[in-house]
mmCIF file of C-alpha atoms in Angstrom:
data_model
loop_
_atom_site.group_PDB
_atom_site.id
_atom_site.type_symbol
_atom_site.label_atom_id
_atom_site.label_comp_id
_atom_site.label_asym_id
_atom_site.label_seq_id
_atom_site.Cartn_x
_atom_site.Cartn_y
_atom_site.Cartn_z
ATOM 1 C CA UNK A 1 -10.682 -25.714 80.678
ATOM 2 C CA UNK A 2 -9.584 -24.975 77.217
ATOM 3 C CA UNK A 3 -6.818 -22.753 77.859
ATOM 4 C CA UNK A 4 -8.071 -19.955 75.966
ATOM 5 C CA UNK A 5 -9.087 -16.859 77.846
ATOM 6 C CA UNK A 6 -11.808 -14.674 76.729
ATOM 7 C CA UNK A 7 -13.150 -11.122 78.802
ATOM 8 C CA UNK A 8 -15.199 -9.933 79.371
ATOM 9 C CA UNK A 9 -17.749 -12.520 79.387
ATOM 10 C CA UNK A 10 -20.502 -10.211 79.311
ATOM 11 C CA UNK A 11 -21.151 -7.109 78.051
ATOM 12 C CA UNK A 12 -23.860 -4.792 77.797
ATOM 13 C CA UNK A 13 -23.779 -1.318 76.023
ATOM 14 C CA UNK A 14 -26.246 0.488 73.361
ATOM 15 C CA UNK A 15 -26.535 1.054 69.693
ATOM 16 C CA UNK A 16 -23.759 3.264 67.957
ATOM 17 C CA UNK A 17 -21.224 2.212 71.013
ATOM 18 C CA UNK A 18 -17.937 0.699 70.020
ATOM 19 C CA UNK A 19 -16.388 -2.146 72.270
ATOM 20 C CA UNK A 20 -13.686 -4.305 72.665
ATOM 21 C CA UNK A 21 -13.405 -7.985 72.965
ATOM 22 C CA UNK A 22 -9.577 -9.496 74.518
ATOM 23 C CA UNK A 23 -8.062 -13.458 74.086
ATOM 24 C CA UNK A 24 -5.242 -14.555 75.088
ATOM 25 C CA UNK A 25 -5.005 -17.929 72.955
ATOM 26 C CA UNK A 26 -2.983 -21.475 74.979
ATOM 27 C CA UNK A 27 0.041 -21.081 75.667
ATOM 28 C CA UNK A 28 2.090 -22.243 72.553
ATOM 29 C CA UNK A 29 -0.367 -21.324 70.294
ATOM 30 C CA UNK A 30 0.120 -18.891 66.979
ATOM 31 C CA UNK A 31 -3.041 -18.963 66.076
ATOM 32 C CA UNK A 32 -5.801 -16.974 66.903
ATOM 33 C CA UNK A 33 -9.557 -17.284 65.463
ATOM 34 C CA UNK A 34 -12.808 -14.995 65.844
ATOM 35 C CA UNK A 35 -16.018 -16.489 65.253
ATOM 36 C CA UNK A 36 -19.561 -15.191 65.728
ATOM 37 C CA UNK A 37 -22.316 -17.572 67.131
ATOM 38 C CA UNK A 38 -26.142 -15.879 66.574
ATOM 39 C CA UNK A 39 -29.573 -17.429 65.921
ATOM 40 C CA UNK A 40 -29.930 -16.351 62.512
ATOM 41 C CA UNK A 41 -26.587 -17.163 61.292
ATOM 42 C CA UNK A 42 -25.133 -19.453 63.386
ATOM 43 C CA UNK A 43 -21.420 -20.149 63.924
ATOM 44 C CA UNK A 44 -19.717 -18.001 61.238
ATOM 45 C CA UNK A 45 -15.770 -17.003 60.937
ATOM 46 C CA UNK A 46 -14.996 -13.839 61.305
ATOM 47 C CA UNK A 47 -11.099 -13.405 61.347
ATOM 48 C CA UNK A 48 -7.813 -15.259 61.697
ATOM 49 C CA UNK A 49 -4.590 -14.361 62.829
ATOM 50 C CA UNK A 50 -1.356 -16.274 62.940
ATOM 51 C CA UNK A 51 1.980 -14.760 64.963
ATOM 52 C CA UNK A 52 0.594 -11.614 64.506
ATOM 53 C CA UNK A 53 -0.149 -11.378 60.773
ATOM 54 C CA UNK A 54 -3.727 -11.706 59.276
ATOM 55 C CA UNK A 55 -4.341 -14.922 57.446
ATOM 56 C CA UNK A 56 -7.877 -14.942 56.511
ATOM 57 C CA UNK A 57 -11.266 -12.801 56.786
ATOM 58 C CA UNK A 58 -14.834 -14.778 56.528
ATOM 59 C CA UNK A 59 -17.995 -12.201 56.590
ATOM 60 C CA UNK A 60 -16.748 -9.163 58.796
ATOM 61 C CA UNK A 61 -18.136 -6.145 58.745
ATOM 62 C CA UNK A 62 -16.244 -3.542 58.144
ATOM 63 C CA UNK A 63 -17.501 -1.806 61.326
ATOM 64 C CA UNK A 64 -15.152 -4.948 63.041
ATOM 65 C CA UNK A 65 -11.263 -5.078 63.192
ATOM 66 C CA UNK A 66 -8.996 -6.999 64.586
ATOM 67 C CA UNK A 67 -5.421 -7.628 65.686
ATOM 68 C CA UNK A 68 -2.538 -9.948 67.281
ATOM 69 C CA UNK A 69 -0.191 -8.008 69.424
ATOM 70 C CA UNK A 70 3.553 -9.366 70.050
ATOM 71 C CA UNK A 71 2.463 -11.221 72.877
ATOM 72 C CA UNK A 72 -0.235 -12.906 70.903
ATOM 73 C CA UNK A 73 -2.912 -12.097 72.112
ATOM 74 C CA UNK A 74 -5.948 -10.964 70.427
ATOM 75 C CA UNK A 75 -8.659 -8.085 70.235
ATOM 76 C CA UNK A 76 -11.700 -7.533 68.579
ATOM 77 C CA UNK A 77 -13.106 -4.230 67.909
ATOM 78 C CA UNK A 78 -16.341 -3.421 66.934
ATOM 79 C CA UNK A 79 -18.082 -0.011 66.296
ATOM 80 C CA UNK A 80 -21.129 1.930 65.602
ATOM 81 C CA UNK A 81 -22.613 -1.296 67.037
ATOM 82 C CA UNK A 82 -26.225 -1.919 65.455
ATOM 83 C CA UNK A 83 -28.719 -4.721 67.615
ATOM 84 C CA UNK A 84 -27.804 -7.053 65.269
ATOM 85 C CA UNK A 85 -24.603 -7.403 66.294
ATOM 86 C CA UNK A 86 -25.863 -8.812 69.610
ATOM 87 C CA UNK A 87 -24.474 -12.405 69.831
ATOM 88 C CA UNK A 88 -21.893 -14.721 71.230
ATOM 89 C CA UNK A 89 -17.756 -14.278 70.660
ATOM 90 C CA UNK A 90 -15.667 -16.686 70.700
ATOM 91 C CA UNK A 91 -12.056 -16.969 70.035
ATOM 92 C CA UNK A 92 -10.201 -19.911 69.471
ATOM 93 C CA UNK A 93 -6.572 -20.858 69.333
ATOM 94 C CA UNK A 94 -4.217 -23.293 67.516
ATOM 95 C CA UNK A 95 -0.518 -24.154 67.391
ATOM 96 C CA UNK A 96 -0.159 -22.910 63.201
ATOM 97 C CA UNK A 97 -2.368 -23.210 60.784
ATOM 98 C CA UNK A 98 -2.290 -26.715 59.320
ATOM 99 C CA UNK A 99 -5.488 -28.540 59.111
ATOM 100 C CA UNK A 100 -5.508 -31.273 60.963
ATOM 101 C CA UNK A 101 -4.886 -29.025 64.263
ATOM 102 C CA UNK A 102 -7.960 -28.916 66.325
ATOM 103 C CA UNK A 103 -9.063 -25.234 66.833
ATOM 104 C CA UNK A 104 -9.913 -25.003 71.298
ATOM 105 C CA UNK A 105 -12.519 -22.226 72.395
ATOM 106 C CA UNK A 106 -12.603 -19.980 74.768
ATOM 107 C CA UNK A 107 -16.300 -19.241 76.731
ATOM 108 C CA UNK A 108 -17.371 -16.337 74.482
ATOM 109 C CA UNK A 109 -18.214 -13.227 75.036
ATOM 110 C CA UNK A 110 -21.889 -12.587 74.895
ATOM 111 C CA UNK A 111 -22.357 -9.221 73.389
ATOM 112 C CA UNK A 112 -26.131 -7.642 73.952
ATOM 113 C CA UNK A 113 -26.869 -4.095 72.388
ATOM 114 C CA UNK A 114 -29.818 -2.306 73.959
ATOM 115 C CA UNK B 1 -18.467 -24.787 47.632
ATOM 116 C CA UNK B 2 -17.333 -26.215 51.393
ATOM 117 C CA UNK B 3 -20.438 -26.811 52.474
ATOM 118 C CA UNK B 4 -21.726 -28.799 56.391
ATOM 119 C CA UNK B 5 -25.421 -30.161 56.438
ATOM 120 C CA UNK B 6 -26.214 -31.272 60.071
ATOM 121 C CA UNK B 7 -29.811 -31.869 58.933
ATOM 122 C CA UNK B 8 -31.081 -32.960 62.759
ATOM 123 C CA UNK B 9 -32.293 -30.052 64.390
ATOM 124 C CA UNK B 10 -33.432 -31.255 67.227
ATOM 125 C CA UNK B 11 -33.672 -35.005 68.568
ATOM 126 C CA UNK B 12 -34.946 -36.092 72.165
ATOM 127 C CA UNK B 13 -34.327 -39.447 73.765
ATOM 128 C CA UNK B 14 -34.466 -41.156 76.785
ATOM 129 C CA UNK B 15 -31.635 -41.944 79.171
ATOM 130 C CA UNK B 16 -29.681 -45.148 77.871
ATOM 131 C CA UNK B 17 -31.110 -44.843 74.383
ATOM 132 C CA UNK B 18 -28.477 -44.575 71.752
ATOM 133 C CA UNK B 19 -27.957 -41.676 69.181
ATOM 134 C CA UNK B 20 -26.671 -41.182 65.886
ATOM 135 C CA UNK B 21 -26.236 -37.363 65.303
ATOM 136 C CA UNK B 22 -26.182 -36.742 61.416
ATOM 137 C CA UNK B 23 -23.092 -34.812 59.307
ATOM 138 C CA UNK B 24 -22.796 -34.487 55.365
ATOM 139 C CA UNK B 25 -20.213 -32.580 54.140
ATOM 140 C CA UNK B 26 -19.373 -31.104 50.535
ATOM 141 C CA UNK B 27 -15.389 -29.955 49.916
ATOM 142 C CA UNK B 28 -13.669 -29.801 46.662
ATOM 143 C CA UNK B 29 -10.341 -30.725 48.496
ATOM 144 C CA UNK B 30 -8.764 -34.083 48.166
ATOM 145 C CA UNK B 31 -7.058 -33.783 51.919
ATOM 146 C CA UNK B 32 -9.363 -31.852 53.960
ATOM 147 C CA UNK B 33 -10.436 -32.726 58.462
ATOM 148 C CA UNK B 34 -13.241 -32.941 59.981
ATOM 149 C CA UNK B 35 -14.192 -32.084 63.435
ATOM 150 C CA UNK B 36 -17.056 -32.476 66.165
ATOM 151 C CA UNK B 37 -17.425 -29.840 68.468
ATOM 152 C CA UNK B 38 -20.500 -29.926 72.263
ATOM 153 C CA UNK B 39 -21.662 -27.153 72.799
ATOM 154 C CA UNK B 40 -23.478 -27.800 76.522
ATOM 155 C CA UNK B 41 -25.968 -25.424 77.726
ATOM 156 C CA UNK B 42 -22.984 -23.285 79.860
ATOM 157 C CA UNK B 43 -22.255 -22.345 76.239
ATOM 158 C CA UNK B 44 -18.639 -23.217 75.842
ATOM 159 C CA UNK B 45 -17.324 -25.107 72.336
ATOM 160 C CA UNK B 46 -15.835 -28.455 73.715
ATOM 161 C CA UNK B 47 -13.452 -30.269 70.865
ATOM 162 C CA UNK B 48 -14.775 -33.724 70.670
ATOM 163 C CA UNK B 49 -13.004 -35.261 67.561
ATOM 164 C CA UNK B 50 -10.939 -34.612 64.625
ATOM 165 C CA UNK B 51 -10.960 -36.944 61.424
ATOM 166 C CA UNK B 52 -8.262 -37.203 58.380
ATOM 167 C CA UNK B 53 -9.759 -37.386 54.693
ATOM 168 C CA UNK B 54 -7.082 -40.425 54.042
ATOM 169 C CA UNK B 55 -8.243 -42.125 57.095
ATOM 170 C CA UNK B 56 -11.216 -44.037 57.022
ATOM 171 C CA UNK B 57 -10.840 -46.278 60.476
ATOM 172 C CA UNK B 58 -14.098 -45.394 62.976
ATOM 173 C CA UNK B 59 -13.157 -43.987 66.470
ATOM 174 C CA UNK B 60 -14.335 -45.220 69.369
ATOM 175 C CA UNK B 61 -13.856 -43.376 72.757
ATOM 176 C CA UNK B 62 -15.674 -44.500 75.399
ATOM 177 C CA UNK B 63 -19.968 -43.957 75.173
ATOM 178 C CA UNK B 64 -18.631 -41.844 71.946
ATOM 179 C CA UNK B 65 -17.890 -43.460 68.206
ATOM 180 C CA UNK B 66 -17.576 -41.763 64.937
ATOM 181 C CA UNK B 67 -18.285 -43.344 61.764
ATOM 182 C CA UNK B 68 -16.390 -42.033 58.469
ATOM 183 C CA UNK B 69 -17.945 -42.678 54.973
ATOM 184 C CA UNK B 70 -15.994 -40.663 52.617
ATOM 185 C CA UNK B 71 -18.426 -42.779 49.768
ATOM 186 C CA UNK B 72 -20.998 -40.955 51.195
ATOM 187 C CA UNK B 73 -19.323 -37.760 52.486
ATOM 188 C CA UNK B 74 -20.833 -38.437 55.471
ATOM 189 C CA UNK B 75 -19.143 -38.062 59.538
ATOM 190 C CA UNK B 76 -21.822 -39.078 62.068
ATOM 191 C CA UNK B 77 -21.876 -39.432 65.341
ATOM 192 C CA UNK B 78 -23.155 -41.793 67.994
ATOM 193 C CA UNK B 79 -23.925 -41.669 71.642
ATOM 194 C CA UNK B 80 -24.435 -44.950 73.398
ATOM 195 C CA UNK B 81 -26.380 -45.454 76.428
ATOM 196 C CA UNK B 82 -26.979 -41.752 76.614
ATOM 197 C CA UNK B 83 -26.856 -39.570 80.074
ATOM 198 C CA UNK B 84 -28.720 -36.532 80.760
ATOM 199 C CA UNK B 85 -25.014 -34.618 80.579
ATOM 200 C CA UNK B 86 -24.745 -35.526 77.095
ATOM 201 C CA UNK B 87 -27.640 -32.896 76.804
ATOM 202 C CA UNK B 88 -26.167 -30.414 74.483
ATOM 203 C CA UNK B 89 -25.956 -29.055 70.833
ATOM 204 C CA UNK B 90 -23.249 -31.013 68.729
ATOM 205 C CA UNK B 91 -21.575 -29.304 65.881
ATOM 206 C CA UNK B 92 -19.635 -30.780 62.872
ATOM 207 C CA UNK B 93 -16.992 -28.676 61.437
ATOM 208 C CA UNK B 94 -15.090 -28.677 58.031
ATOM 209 C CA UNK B 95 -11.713 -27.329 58.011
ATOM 210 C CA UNK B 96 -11.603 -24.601 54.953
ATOM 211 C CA UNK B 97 -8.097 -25.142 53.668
ATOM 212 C CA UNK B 98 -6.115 -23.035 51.325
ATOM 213 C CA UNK B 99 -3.305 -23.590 49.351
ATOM 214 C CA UNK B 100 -0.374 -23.603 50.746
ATOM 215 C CA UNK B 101 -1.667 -24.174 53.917
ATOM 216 C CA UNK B 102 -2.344 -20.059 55.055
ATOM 217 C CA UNK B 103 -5.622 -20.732 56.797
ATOM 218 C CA UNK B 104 -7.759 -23.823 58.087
ATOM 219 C CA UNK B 105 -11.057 -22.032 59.203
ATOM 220 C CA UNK B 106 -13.689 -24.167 60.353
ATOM 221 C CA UNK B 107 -16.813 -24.270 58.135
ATOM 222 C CA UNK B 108 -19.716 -25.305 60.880
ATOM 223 C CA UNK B 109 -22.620 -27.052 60.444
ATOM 224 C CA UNK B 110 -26.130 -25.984 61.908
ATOM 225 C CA UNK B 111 -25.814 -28.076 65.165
ATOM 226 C CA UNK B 112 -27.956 -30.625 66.511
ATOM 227 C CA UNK B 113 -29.898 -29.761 69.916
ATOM 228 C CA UNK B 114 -29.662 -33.202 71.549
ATOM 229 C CA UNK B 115 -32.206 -33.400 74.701
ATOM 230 C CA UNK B 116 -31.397 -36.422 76.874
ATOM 231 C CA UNK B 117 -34.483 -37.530 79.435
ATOM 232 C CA UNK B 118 -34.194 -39.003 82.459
#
């Protein structure tokens, strides 16, 4: 068990739907990490957050948002959801943001669009 | 360009065989970590490893070593005696550092499906 908690871990919903994805990163950590795991494009960074303030963006579309709430936990949002955004979510946490601190995943969120 | 070549797609082996799982990495940074990440078929990431630029020492824990050739830019990965629960995909993973230390995304690698026989 990593610690991090991701929900749902399914979810199911159709094509111009919007959705939310929750993490609540280990406790201690600042911060928080979205990645995107799919066939064609693997694992990819989405988003990063640390103590509440956005540190970097990778390729997110700009249908997808994000934030870190006081409490530091995390949400993604994603709208006017194509199939292509069907794929795995996972978020992962770290104490700060120095390099050498090992990023720990949650399970995902598997996201399929009908 | 930060770049992680895990140029192994797929290997298969037979119970107790060992396995070297393949990672070559391109960075322009002088400091910069490297990590190995399982991925089992449950589909969680599992944190394996993490490696410092300025240390060159291999790791051994356990079944598991890592060997470090910054010569080579190369961080692979070997399985000894190998179990069917080893049976996963194994991902190597750059840390993407900018100055002044605002981010460290991970940069992944392909993976490597590893299929371990009985």
């Amino acid at each position: 068990d990593s610690g991090v908690t991701q929900t749902p871990k399914h979810l199911i919903t159709a094509t111009g739907q919007r959705v939310t994805l929750r993490c609540s990163p280990r406790s201690g950590d600042l911060s928080v990490y979205w990645y995107q795991q799919s066939l064609d494009q693997g694992l990819q960074f989405l988003i990063q957050y640390y103590n509440g303030e956005e540190r970097a963006k990778g390729n997110i579309l700009e249908r997808f948002s994000a934030q870190q709430f006081p409490d530091l936990h995390s949400e993604l949002n994603l709208s006017s959801l194509e199939l292509g955004d069907s794929a795995l979510y996972f978020c992962a946490s770290s104490v700060g943001t120095v390099g050498n601190q090992p990023q720990h995943f949650g399970d995902g969120t598997r996201l399929s669009i009908l | 360009a930060q770049k992680v070549t895990q140029a192994q797609t797929e290997i298969s082996v037979v119970e107790k065989e060992d396995v070297t799982l393949d990672c070559v990495y391109e960075t322009r940074d002088t400091t910069y970590y490297l990590f190995w990440y399982k991925q089992p078929p449950s589909g969680e990431l599992v944190f394996l490893i993490r490696r410092n630029s300025f240390d060159e020492q291999n790791e051994i824990s356990g079944r598991y070593s890592w060997n470090f050739q910054k010569s080579t830019s190369s961080f692979n990965f070997t399985i000894t005696a190998s179990q069917v629960v080893d049976s996963a995909v194994y991902f190597c993973a750059l840390s993407d550092l900018r100055t002044g230390g605002a981010t460290n995304k991970l940069i992944f690698g392909t993976g490597t499906l590893l299929a371990v026989q009985p």
